[in-house]
Amino acid sequence: MAFRFSYRPYRLPLCTPLRTAHGLWAEREGIILRVEEASGRVGFGEIAPIPWFGTETLAEATERLAGWRGEIDDEQIAALPEKFGCMRFAFAQARSAMSESAAAGKLTRLPVAALLPAGRAALAALEQKLEAGFLAFKWKVGVASPDEELPLLDDLLARLPAHAQLRLDANGAWNSRQAGRWLERCAERPIEFIEQPVAPDAEATLLGLAADYPVKLALDESLVRLAEARHWQAQGWSGVFVMKPALAGPLSELVRWVSETKADVVLSSAIETTLARSAILRAALAGGLTTRALGFGVGEVFGDARWDGPMIGPIADASCLALNPGEAMWNALA
Ligand code: MG
C-alpha cells in the first residue's frame, strides 16, 4: 500500500555525555518519521542511528528519504538494503502504530539492569543502586588490567544479595589470554554472563571461548542487525545476543526470530527517545522476547520530559511506556 510520509530531524544534547570507544558522545541526532495513509491514519517512527556502531549514517538515511519525495509503498520499504536497520525499524514502527488496536494486551514486568562504572567506583555505585531497588547489574570491565580488576570482582560479589545478578561487559577489550583468565575466574562464580570479551570480529576466538568455559558469553558489538545475529546463530553461537532493537530492523522480525529459534536475547538501549523506546519496551513487556534484565537503565538522557518519557526504574512495567509520544515530539520540531 502506498502512503505519504514526512520527517523532521532532531538534535538533542545528552545530560551526561557518554564515553565511547570513539570519543565522547554529547548529542543524539535522529529523525522522527510521520506516515499517513490515504484513510488519514497517522503513525510515527524514530530513526536513531549509531554510525560508529555500524548502522547507516543520518546523511544516508536523509538521502533515501529525500529521494522518495514524500511518497512510498511497502514494497519499497521491504527493498531497503539490510544496512538501513534504523530506517527499517522506524518505518515498521510507524506502520504498526497505524494498525495497532487501542486495547493493548496484558503486559508483564521485567527487571532493568543498572550500569556500574569501571574500577573501584563500582562498589559505591552498587550500594546506591541496591538502595534504589535494582537487582540486576552490569559492571564495565577491561578498562584496567585483570590484575587490578579481578580482586574487585570478589569485593562486588561479596556485596551482592543472593537474589541479585551481575553481568560483566568487556566491550571487546581483552585479548584471548586475558579473556581466558577472566573466564577461568568466573567459572566458579555466579556471573549471569560476560558481554563481548574480545574484539567483535574475532569470530573463532569467541566461539572457542564459549566452547572452552562454562561461563555464558554474550555478543554485543559483534552484531547490529538481525542478519548478523542469524549469522552467529548459524556458526553455532548458543550464548546471549545483545540486541539494540532500534538499530536491528523491524521489531516484528526480531520477535519472530526469537520465537522461532528460542534465541537468548538481552534488549539494550541505543539512546533513542521515548518514541522508539516505548515501542521496544511494549514488545518486551508483551512477553516471549526475553526474560533477562533489560539494558535500559539509562536514567535521564535528554533532560526533557517530552523526549525522555517516563523514567525507567529497577522494574519496567506498563508505566514506562509513553502514550503516543510521536505527535508532541513532531510538533516540538516544527
Ligand atoms: Mg555491551
mmCIF file with all atom_site columns, C-alpha atoms in Angstrom, residues 62-233:
data_model
loop_
_atom_site.group_PDB
_atom_site.id
_atom_site.type_symbol
_atom_site.label_atom_id
_atom_site.label_alt_id
_atom_site.label_comp_id
_atom_site.label_asym_id
_atom_site.label_entity_id
_atom_site.label_seq_id
_atom_site.pdbx_PDB_ins_code
_atom_site.Cartn_x
_atom_site.Cartn_y
_atom_site.Cartn_z
_atom_site.occupancy
_atom_site.B_iso_or_equiv
_atom_site.pdbx_formal_charge
_atom_site.auth_seq_id
_atom_site.auth_comp_id
_atom_site.auth_asym_id
_atom_site.auth_atom_id
_atom_site.pdbx_PDB_model_num
ATOM 1   C CA . THR A 1 62  ? 18.154 11.511  4.876  1.00 0.00 ? 62  THR A CA 1
ATOM 2   C CA . GLU A 1 63  ? 19.281 10.985  1.298  1.00 0.00 ? 63  GLU A CA 1
ATOM 3   C CA . ARG A 1 64  ? 16.973 7.969   0.925  1.00 0.00 ? 64  ARG A CA 1
ATOM 4   C CA . LEU A 1 65  ? 14.039 9.817   2.464  1.00 0.00 ? 65  LEU A CA 1
ATOM 5   C CA . ALA A 1 66  ? 14.576 12.855  0.248  1.00 0.00 ? 66  ALA A CA 1
ATOM 6   C CA . GLY A 1 67  ? 14.767 10.630  -2.835 1.00 0.00 ? 67  GLY A CA 1
ATOM 7   C CA . TRP A 1 68  ? 11.284 9.245   -2.256 1.00 0.00 ? 68  TRP A CA 1
ATOM 8   C CA . ARG A 1 69  ? 9.743  12.734  -2.293 1.00 0.00 ? 69  ARG A CA 1
ATOM 9   C CA . GLY A 1 70  ? 7.190  12.093  0.418  1.00 0.00 ? 70  GLY A CA 1
ATOM 10  C CA . GLU A 1 71  ? 5.513  9.016   -1.014 1.00 0.00 ? 71  GLU A CA 1
ATOM 11  C CA . ILE A 1 72  ? 6.416  5.377   -0.602 1.00 0.00 ? 72  ILE A CA 1
ATOM 12  C CA . ASP A 1 73  ? 4.877  1.905   -0.551 1.00 0.00 ? 73  ASP A CA 1
ATOM 13  C CA . ASP A 1 74  ? 5.520  -1.228  1.489  1.00 0.00 ? 74  ASP A CA 1
ATOM 14  C CA . GLU A 1 75  ? 7.468  -2.905  -1.340 1.00 0.00 ? 75  GLU A CA 1
ATOM 15  C CA . GLN A 1 76  ? 9.958  -0.027  -1.440 1.00 0.00 ? 76  GLN A CA 1
ATOM 16  C CA . ILE A 1 77  ? 10.451 -0.270  2.311  1.00 0.00 ? 77  ILE A CA 1
ATOM 17  C CA . ALA A 1 78  ? 10.893 -4.026  2.093  1.00 0.00 ? 78  ALA A CA 1
ATOM 18  C CA . ALA A 1 79  ? 13.507 -3.479  -0.628 1.00 0.00 ? 79  ALA A CA 1
ATOM 19  C CA . LEU A 1 80  ? 15.673 -1.248  1.598  1.00 0.00 ? 80  LEU A CA 1
ATOM 20  C CA . PRO A 1 81  ? 19.166 -2.759  1.954  1.00 0.00 ? 81  PRO A CA 1
ATOM 21  C CA . GLU A 1 82  ? 19.858 -4.644  5.196  1.00 0.00 ? 82  GLU A CA 1
ATOM 22  C CA . LYS A 1 83  ? 22.299 -1.896  6.176  1.00 0.00 ? 83  LYS A CA 1
ATOM 23  C CA . PHE A 1 84  ? 19.414 0.523   6.794  1.00 0.00 ? 84  PHE A CA 1
ATOM 24  C CA . GLY A 1 85  ? 18.371 -1.215  10.026 1.00 0.00 ? 85  GLY A CA 1
ATOM 25  C CA . CYS A 1 86  ? 17.363 2.033   11.765 1.00 0.00 ? 86  CYS A CA 1
ATOM 26  C CA . MET A 1 87  ? 15.159 3.172   8.862  1.00 0.00 ? 87  MET A CA 1
ATOM 27  C CA . ARG A 1 88  ? 13.616 -0.277  8.593  1.00 0.00 ? 88  ARG A CA 1
ATOM 28  C CA . PHE A 1 89  ? 12.879 -0.178  12.327 1.00 0.00 ? 89  PHE A CA 1
ATOM 29  C CA . ALA A 1 90  ? 11.298 3.289   12.046 1.00 0.00 ? 90  ALA A CA 1
ATOM 30  C CA . PHE A 1 91  ? 9.036  2.600   9.053  1.00 0.00 ? 91  PHE A CA 1
ATOM 31  C CA . ALA A 1 92  ? 7.858  -0.660  10.637 1.00 0.00 ? 92  ALA A CA 1
ATOM 32  C CA . GLN A 1 93  ? 7.204  1.170   13.899 1.00 0.00 ? 93  GLN A CA 1
ATOM 33  C CA . ALA A 1 94  ? 5.163  3.879   12.174 1.00 0.00 ? 94  ALA A CA 1
ATOM 34  C CA . ARG A 1 95  ? 3.230  1.324   10.114 1.00 0.00 ? 95  ARG A CA 1
ATOM 35  C CA . SER A 1 96  ? 2.426  -0.901  13.091 1.00 0.00 ? 96  SER A CA 1
ATOM 36  C CA . ALA A 1 97  ? 1.370  2.115   15.172 1.00 0.00 ? 97  ALA A CA 1
ATOM 37  C CA . MET A 1 98  ? -1.262 2.761   12.483 1.00 0.00 ? 98  MET A CA 1
ATOM 38  C CA . SER A 1 99  ? -2.726 -0.714  12.704 1.00 0.00 ? 99  SER A CA 1
ATOM 39  C CA . GLU A 1 100 ? -2.344 -1.138  16.468 1.00 0.00 ? 100 GLU A CA 1
ATOM 40  C CA . SER A 1 101 ? -5.596 -1.531  18.312 1.00 0.00 ? 101 SER A CA 1
ATOM 41  C CA . ALA A 1 102 ? -6.040 0.775   21.266 1.00 0.00 ? 102 ALA A CA 1
ATOM 42  C CA . ALA A 1 103 ? -6.607 -2.152  23.598 1.00 0.00 ? 103 ALA A CA 1
ATOM 43  C CA . ALA A 1 104 ? -3.111 -3.466  24.278 1.00 0.00 ? 104 ALA A CA 1
ATOM 44  C CA . GLY A 1 105 ? -2.686 -6.984  25.588 1.00 0.00 ? 105 GLY A CA 1
ATOM 45  C CA . LYS A 1 106 ? -1.700 -7.839  29.125 1.00 0.00 ? 106 LYS A CA 1
ATOM 46  C CA . LEU A 1 107 ? 1.834  -6.693  29.910 1.00 0.00 ? 107 LEU A CA 1
ATOM 47  C CA . THR A 1 108 ? 4.369  -8.374  32.143 1.00 0.00 ? 108 THR A CA 1
ATOM 48  C CA . ARG A 1 109 ? 7.180  -6.836  34.241 1.00 0.00 ? 109 ARG A CA 1
ATOM 49  C CA . LEU A 1 110 ? 10.910 -7.154  33.642 1.00 0.00 ? 110 LEU A CA 1
ATOM 50  C CA . PRO A 1 111 ? 13.905 -6.167  35.759 1.00 0.00 ? 111 PRO A CA 1
ATOM 51  C CA . VAL A 1 112 ? 16.202 -3.433  34.479 1.00 0.00 ? 112 VAL A CA 1
ATOM 52  C CA . ALA A 1 113 ? 19.983 -3.701  34.743 1.00 0.00 ? 113 ALA A CA 1
ATOM 53  C CA . ALA A 1 114 ? 21.831 -0.831  36.405 1.00 0.00 ? 114 ALA A CA 1
ATOM 54  C CA . LEU A 1 115 ? 25.201 0.136   34.969 1.00 0.00 ? 115 LEU A CA 1
ATOM 55  C CA . LEU A 1 116 ? 28.198 0.046   37.329 1.00 0.00 ? 116 LEU A CA 1
ATOM 56  C CA . PRO A 1 117 ? 31.243 2.166   36.417 1.00 0.00 ? 117 PRO A CA 1
ATOM 57  C CA . ALA A 1 118 ? 34.659 0.647   35.814 1.00 0.00 ? 118 ALA A CA 1
ATOM 58  C CA . GLY A 1 119 ? 37.094 0.102   38.657 1.00 0.00 ? 119 GLY A CA 1
ATOM 59  C CA . ARG A 1 120 ? 36.639 0.581   42.387 1.00 0.00 ? 120 ARG A CA 1
ATOM 60  C CA . ALA A 1 121 ? 33.856 3.180   41.828 1.00 0.00 ? 121 ALA A CA 1
ATOM 61  C CA . ALA A 1 122 ? 31.607 0.181   41.096 1.00 0.00 ? 122 ALA A CA 1
ATOM 62  C CA . LEU A 1 123 ? 31.446 -0.669  44.813 1.00 0.00 ? 123 LEU A CA 1
ATOM 63  C CA . ALA A 1 124 ? 29.889 2.633   45.874 1.00 0.00 ? 124 ALA A CA 1
ATOM 64  C CA . ALA A 1 125 ? 27.617 2.644   42.815 1.00 0.00 ? 125 ALA A CA 1
ATOM 65  C CA . LEU A 1 126 ? 26.396 -0.850  43.707 1.00 0.00 ? 126 LEU A CA 1
ATOM 66  C CA . GLU A 1 127 ? 25.377 0.297   47.215 1.00 0.00 ? 127 GLU A CA 1
ATOM 67  C CA . GLN A 1 128 ? 23.493 3.228   45.704 1.00 0.00 ? 128 GLN A CA 1
ATOM 68  C CA . LYS A 1 129 ? 21.708 1.168   43.067 1.00 0.00 ? 129 LYS A CA 1
ATOM 69  C CA . LEU A 1 130 ? 20.775 -1.550  45.571 1.00 0.00 ? 130 LEU A CA 1
ATOM 70  C CA . GLU A 1 131 ? 19.235 1.128   47.740 1.00 0.00 ? 131 GLU A CA 1
ATOM 71  C CA . ALA A 1 132 ? 17.284 2.375   44.713 1.00 0.00 ? 132 ALA A CA 1
ATOM 72  C CA . GLY A 1 133 ? 15.899 -1.144  44.318 1.00 0.00 ? 133 GLY A CA 1
ATOM 73  C CA . PHE A 1 134 ? 17.915 -2.524  41.418 1.00 0.00 ? 134 PHE A CA 1
ATOM 74  C CA . LEU A 1 135 ? 18.607 -6.262  41.434 1.00 0.00 ? 135 LEU A CA 1
ATOM 75  C CA . ALA A 1 136 ? 20.440 -6.656  38.137 1.00 0.00 ? 136 ALA A CA 1
ATOM 76  C CA . PHE A 1 137 ? 23.801 -5.058  37.440 1.00 0.00 ? 137 PHE A CA 1
ATOM 77  C CA . LYS A 1 138 ? 26.255 -4.661  34.619 1.00 0.00 ? 138 LYS A CA 1
ATOM 78  C CA . TRP A 1 139 ? 29.858 -3.914  35.503 1.00 0.00 ? 139 TRP A CA 1
ATOM 79  C CA . LYS A 1 140 ? 32.177 -2.372  32.917 1.00 0.00 ? 140 LYS A CA 1
ATOM 80  C CA . VAL A 1 141 ? 35.461 -4.303  32.870 1.00 0.00 ? 141 VAL A CA 1
ATOM 81  C CA . GLY A 1 142 ? 38.524 -4.391  30.612 1.00 0.00 ? 142 GLY A CA 1
ATOM 82  C CA . VAL A 1 143 ? 39.394 -0.792  31.438 1.00 0.00 ? 143 VAL A CA 1
ATOM 83  C CA . ALA A 1 144 ? 42.319 -1.654  33.748 1.00 0.00 ? 144 ALA A CA 1
ATOM 84  C CA . SER A 1 145 ? 44.423 -4.841  33.736 1.00 0.00 ? 145 SER A CA 1
ATOM 85  C CA . PRO A 1 146 ? 42.999 -8.145  35.048 1.00 0.00 ? 146 PRO A CA 1
ATOM 86  C CA . ASP A 1 147 ? 45.451 -7.892  37.977 1.00 0.00 ? 147 ASP A CA 1
ATOM 87  C CA . GLU A 1 148 ? 43.700 -4.720  39.112 1.00 0.00 ? 148 GLU A CA 1
ATOM 88  C CA . GLU A 1 149 ? 40.138 -5.683  38.236 1.00 0.00 ? 149 GLU A CA 1
ATOM 89  C CA . LEU A 1 150 ? 39.921 -9.361  39.229 1.00 0.00 ? 150 LEU A CA 1
ATOM 90  C CA . PRO A 1 151 ? 40.215 -8.718  43.000 1.00 0.00 ? 151 PRO A CA 1
ATOM 91  C CA . LEU A 1 152 ? 37.367 -6.182  42.732 1.00 0.00 ? 152 LEU A CA 1
ATOM 92  C CA . LEU A 1 153 ? 35.107 -8.867  41.281 1.00 0.00 ? 153 LEU A CA 1
ATOM 93  C CA . ASP A 1 154 ? 35.097 -10.729 44.591 1.00 0.00 ? 154 ASP A CA 1
ATOM 94  C CA . ASP A 1 155 ? 34.501 -7.488  46.509 1.00 0.00 ? 155 ASP A CA 1
ATOM 95  C CA . LEU A 1 156 ? 31.466 -6.829  44.311 1.00 0.00 ? 156 LEU A CA 1
ATOM 96  C CA . LEU A 1 157 ? 30.118 -10.375 44.592 1.00 0.00 ? 157 LEU A CA 1
ATOM 97  C CA . ALA A 1 158 ? 30.512 -10.270 48.383 1.00 0.00 ? 158 ALA A CA 1
ATOM 98  C CA . ARG A 1 159 ? 28.223 -7.220  48.481 1.00 0.00 ? 159 ARG A CA 1
ATOM 99  C CA . LEU A 1 160 ? 25.646 -8.676  46.078 1.00 0.00 ? 160 LEU A CA 1
ATOM 100 C CA . PRO A 1 161 ? 22.453 -10.077 47.660 1.00 0.00 ? 161 PRO A CA 1
ATOM 101 C CA . ALA A 1 162 ? 21.772 -13.731 46.789 1.00 0.00 ? 162 ALA A CA 1
ATOM 102 C CA . HIS A 1 163 ? 18.797 -12.863 44.548 1.00 0.00 ? 163 HIS A CA 1
ATOM 103 C CA . ALA A 1 164 ? 20.686 -10.197 42.578 1.00 0.00 ? 164 ALA A CA 1
ATOM 104 C CA . GLN A 1 165 ? 22.517 -10.769 39.295 1.00 0.00 ? 165 GLN A CA 1
ATOM 105 C CA . LEU A 1 166 ? 25.781 -9.463  37.925 1.00 0.00 ? 166 LEU A CA 1
ATOM 106 C CA . ARG A 1 167 ? 26.831 -9.381  34.273 1.00 0.00 ? 167 ARG A CA 1
ATOM 107 C CA . LEU A 1 168 ? 30.186 -8.101  33.045 1.00 0.00 ? 168 LEU A CA 1
ATOM 108 C CA . ASP A 1 169 ? 30.853 -6.075  29.902 1.00 0.00 ? 169 ASP A CA 1
ATOM 109 C CA . ALA A 1 170 ? 34.389 -6.032  28.496 1.00 0.00 ? 170 ALA A CA 1
ATOM 110 C CA . ASN A 1 171 ? 33.412 -4.135  25.313 1.00 0.00 ? 171 ASN A CA 1
ATOM 111 C CA . GLY A 1 172 ? 35.860 -6.297  23.350 1.00 0.00 ? 172 GLY A CA 1
ATOM 112 C CA . ALA A 1 173 ? 38.847 -5.016  25.326 1.00 0.00 ? 173 ALA A CA 1
ATOM 113 C CA . TRP A 1 174 ? 40.540 -8.311  26.240 1.00 0.00 ? 174 TRP A CA 1
ATOM 114 C CA . ASN A 1 175 ? 42.923 -10.400 24.176 1.00 0.00 ? 175 ASN A CA 1
ATOM 115 C CA . SER A 1 176 ? 42.280 -14.139 24.258 1.00 0.00 ? 176 SER A CA 1
ATOM 116 C CA . ARG A 1 177 ? 44.782 -14.718 27.101 1.00 0.00 ? 177 ARG A CA 1
ATOM 117 C CA . GLN A 1 178 ? 43.162 -12.045 29.316 1.00 0.00 ? 178 GLN A CA 1
ATOM 118 C CA . ALA A 1 179 ? 39.723 -13.385 28.446 1.00 0.00 ? 179 ALA A CA 1
ATOM 119 C CA . GLY A 1 180 ? 40.874 -16.868 29.448 1.00 0.00 ? 180 GLY A CA 1
ATOM 120 C CA . ARG A 1 181 ? 41.990 -15.591 32.864 1.00 0.00 ? 181 ARG A CA 1
ATOM 121 C CA . TRP A 1 182 ? 38.644 -13.925 33.480 1.00 0.00 ? 182 TRP A CA 1
ATOM 122 C CA . LEU A 1 183 ? 36.612 -16.883 32.265 1.00 0.00 ? 183 LEU A CA 1
ATOM 123 C CA . GLU A 1 184 ? 38.579 -19.231 34.475 1.00 0.00 ? 184 GLU A CA 1
ATOM 124 C CA . ARG A 1 185 ? 37.971 -16.959 37.463 1.00 0.00 ? 185 ARG A CA 1
ATOM 125 C CA . CYS A 1 186 ? 34.280 -16.565 36.684 1.00 0.00 ? 186 CYS A CA 1
ATOM 126 C CA . ALA A 1 187 ? 33.710 -20.292 36.141 1.00 0.00 ? 187 ALA A CA 1
ATOM 127 C CA . GLU A 1 188 ? 33.030 -20.888 39.840 1.00 0.00 ? 188 GLU A CA 1
ATOM 128 C CA . ARG A 1 189 ? 31.259 -17.626 40.420 1.00 0.00 ? 189 ARG A CA 1
ATOM 129 C CA . PRO A 1 190 ? 27.601 -16.648 39.941 1.00 0.00 ? 190 PRO A CA 1
ATOM 130 C CA . ILE A 1 191 ? 28.036 -14.409 36.892 1.00 0.00 ? 191 ILE A CA 1
ATOM 131 C CA . GLU A 1 192 ? 24.985 -14.025 34.653 1.00 0.00 ? 192 GLU A CA 1
ATOM 132 C CA . PHE A 1 193 ? 27.161 -13.636 31.532 1.00 0.00 ? 193 PHE A CA 1
ATOM 133 C CA . ILE A 1 194 ? 30.182 -11.802 30.140 1.00 0.00 ? 194 ILE A CA 1
ATOM 134 C CA . GLU A 1 195 ? 29.477 -9.412  27.303 1.00 0.00 ? 195 GLU A CA 1
ATOM 135 C CA . GLN A 1 196 ? 31.848 -9.093  24.333 1.00 0.00 ? 196 GLN A CA 1
ATOM 136 C CA . PRO A 1 197 ? 35.029 -10.488 25.978 1.00 0.00 ? 197 PRO A CA 1
ATOM 137 C CA . VAL A 1 198 ? 37.175 -9.994  22.847 1.00 0.00 ? 198 VAL A CA 1
ATOM 138 C CA . ALA A 1 199 ? 37.050 -7.945  19.645 1.00 0.00 ? 199 ALA A CA 1
ATOM 139 C CA . PRO A 1 200 ? 33.756 -8.085  17.692 1.00 0.00 ? 200 PRO A CA 1
ATOM 140 C CA . ASP A 1 201 ? 35.285 -9.701  14.591 1.00 0.00 ? 201 ASP A CA 1
ATOM 141 C CA . ALA A 1 202 ? 37.331 -12.351 16.477 1.00 0.00 ? 202 ALA A CA 1
ATOM 142 C CA . GLU A 1 203 ? 34.813 -14.997 15.499 1.00 0.00 ? 203 GLU A CA 1
ATOM 143 C CA . ALA A 1 204 ? 36.961 -18.096 16.059 1.00 0.00 ? 204 ALA A CA 1
ATOM 144 C CA . THR A 1 205 ? 38.177 -16.827 19.455 1.00 0.00 ? 205 THR A CA 1
ATOM 145 C CA . LEU A 1 206 ? 34.641 -16.032 20.605 1.00 0.00 ? 206 LEU A CA 1
ATOM 146 C CA . LEU A 1 207 ? 33.314 -19.424 19.520 1.00 0.00 ? 207 LEU A CA 1
ATOM 147 C CA . GLY A 1 208 ? 36.350 -21.114 21.125 1.00 0.00 ? 208 GLY A CA 1
ATOM 148 C CA . LEU A 1 209 ? 35.954 -19.315 24.463 1.00 0.00 ? 209 LEU A CA 1
ATOM 149 C CA . ALA A 1 210 ? 32.251 -20.179 24.524 1.00 0.00 ? 210 ALA A CA 1
ATOM 150 C CA . ALA A 1 211 ? 33.119 -23.846 23.987 1.00 0.00 ? 211 ALA A CA 1
ATOM 151 C CA . ASP A 1 212 ? 36.040 -23.973 26.444 1.00 0.00 ? 212 ASP A CA 1
ATOM 152 C CA . TYR A 1 213 ? 34.460 -22.371 29.539 1.00 0.00 ? 213 TYR A CA 1
ATOM 153 C CA . PRO A 1 214 ? 31.181 -22.892 31.359 1.00 0.00 ? 214 PRO A CA 1
ATOM 154 C CA . VAL A 1 215 ? 30.547 -19.147 31.702 1.00 0.00 ? 215 VAL A CA 1
ATOM 155 C CA . LYS A 1 216 ? 27.819 -17.785 29.451 1.00 0.00 ? 216 LYS A CA 1
ATOM 156 C CA . LEU A 1 217 ? 29.055 -15.247 26.893 1.00 0.00 ? 217 LEU A CA 1
ATOM 157 C CA . ALA A 1 218 ? 27.128 -12.509 25.134 1.00 0.00 ? 218 ALA A CA 1
ATOM 158 C CA . LEU A 1 219 ? 27.701 -10.781 21.793 1.00 0.00 ? 219 LEU A CA 1
ATOM 159 C CA . ASP A 1 220 ? 27.118 -7.039  21.666 1.00 0.00 ? 220 ASP A CA 1
ATOM 160 C CA . GLU A 1 221 ? 29.475 -5.141  19.349 1.00 0.00 ? 221 GLU A CA 1
ATOM 161 C CA . SER A 1 222 ? 29.615 -8.276  17.163 1.00 0.00 ? 222 SER A CA 1
ATOM 162 C CA . LEU A 1 223 ? 26.065 -7.646  15.999 1.00 0.00 ? 223 LEU A CA 1
ATOM 163 C CA . VAL A 1 224 ? 23.997 -4.680  14.945 1.00 0.00 ? 224 VAL A CA 1
ATOM 164 C CA . ARG A 1 225 ? 21.189 -6.039  12.785 1.00 0.00 ? 225 ARG A CA 1
ATOM 165 C CA . LEU A 1 226 ? 19.152 -9.208  12.962 1.00 0.00 ? 226 LEU A CA 1
ATOM 166 C CA . ALA A 1 227 ? 21.037 -10.567 9.920  1.00 0.00 ? 227 ALA A CA 1
ATOM 167 C CA . GLU A 1 228 ? 24.264 -10.612 11.967 1.00 0.00 ? 228 GLU A CA 1
ATOM 168 C CA . ALA A 1 229 ? 22.569 -12.389 14.845 1.00 0.00 ? 229 ALA A CA 1
ATOM 169 C CA . ARG A 1 230 ? 21.332 -15.014 12.396 1.00 0.00 ? 230 ARG A CA 1
ATOM 170 C CA . HIS A 1 231 ? 24.871 -15.367 11.048 1.00 0.00 ? 231 HIS A CA 1
ATOM 171 C CA . TRP A 1 232 ? 26.300 -16.055 14.541 1.00 0.00 ? 232 TRP A CA 1
ATOM 172 C CA . GLN A 1 233 ? 23.497 -18.476 15.224 1.00 0.00 ? 233 GLN A CA 1
#
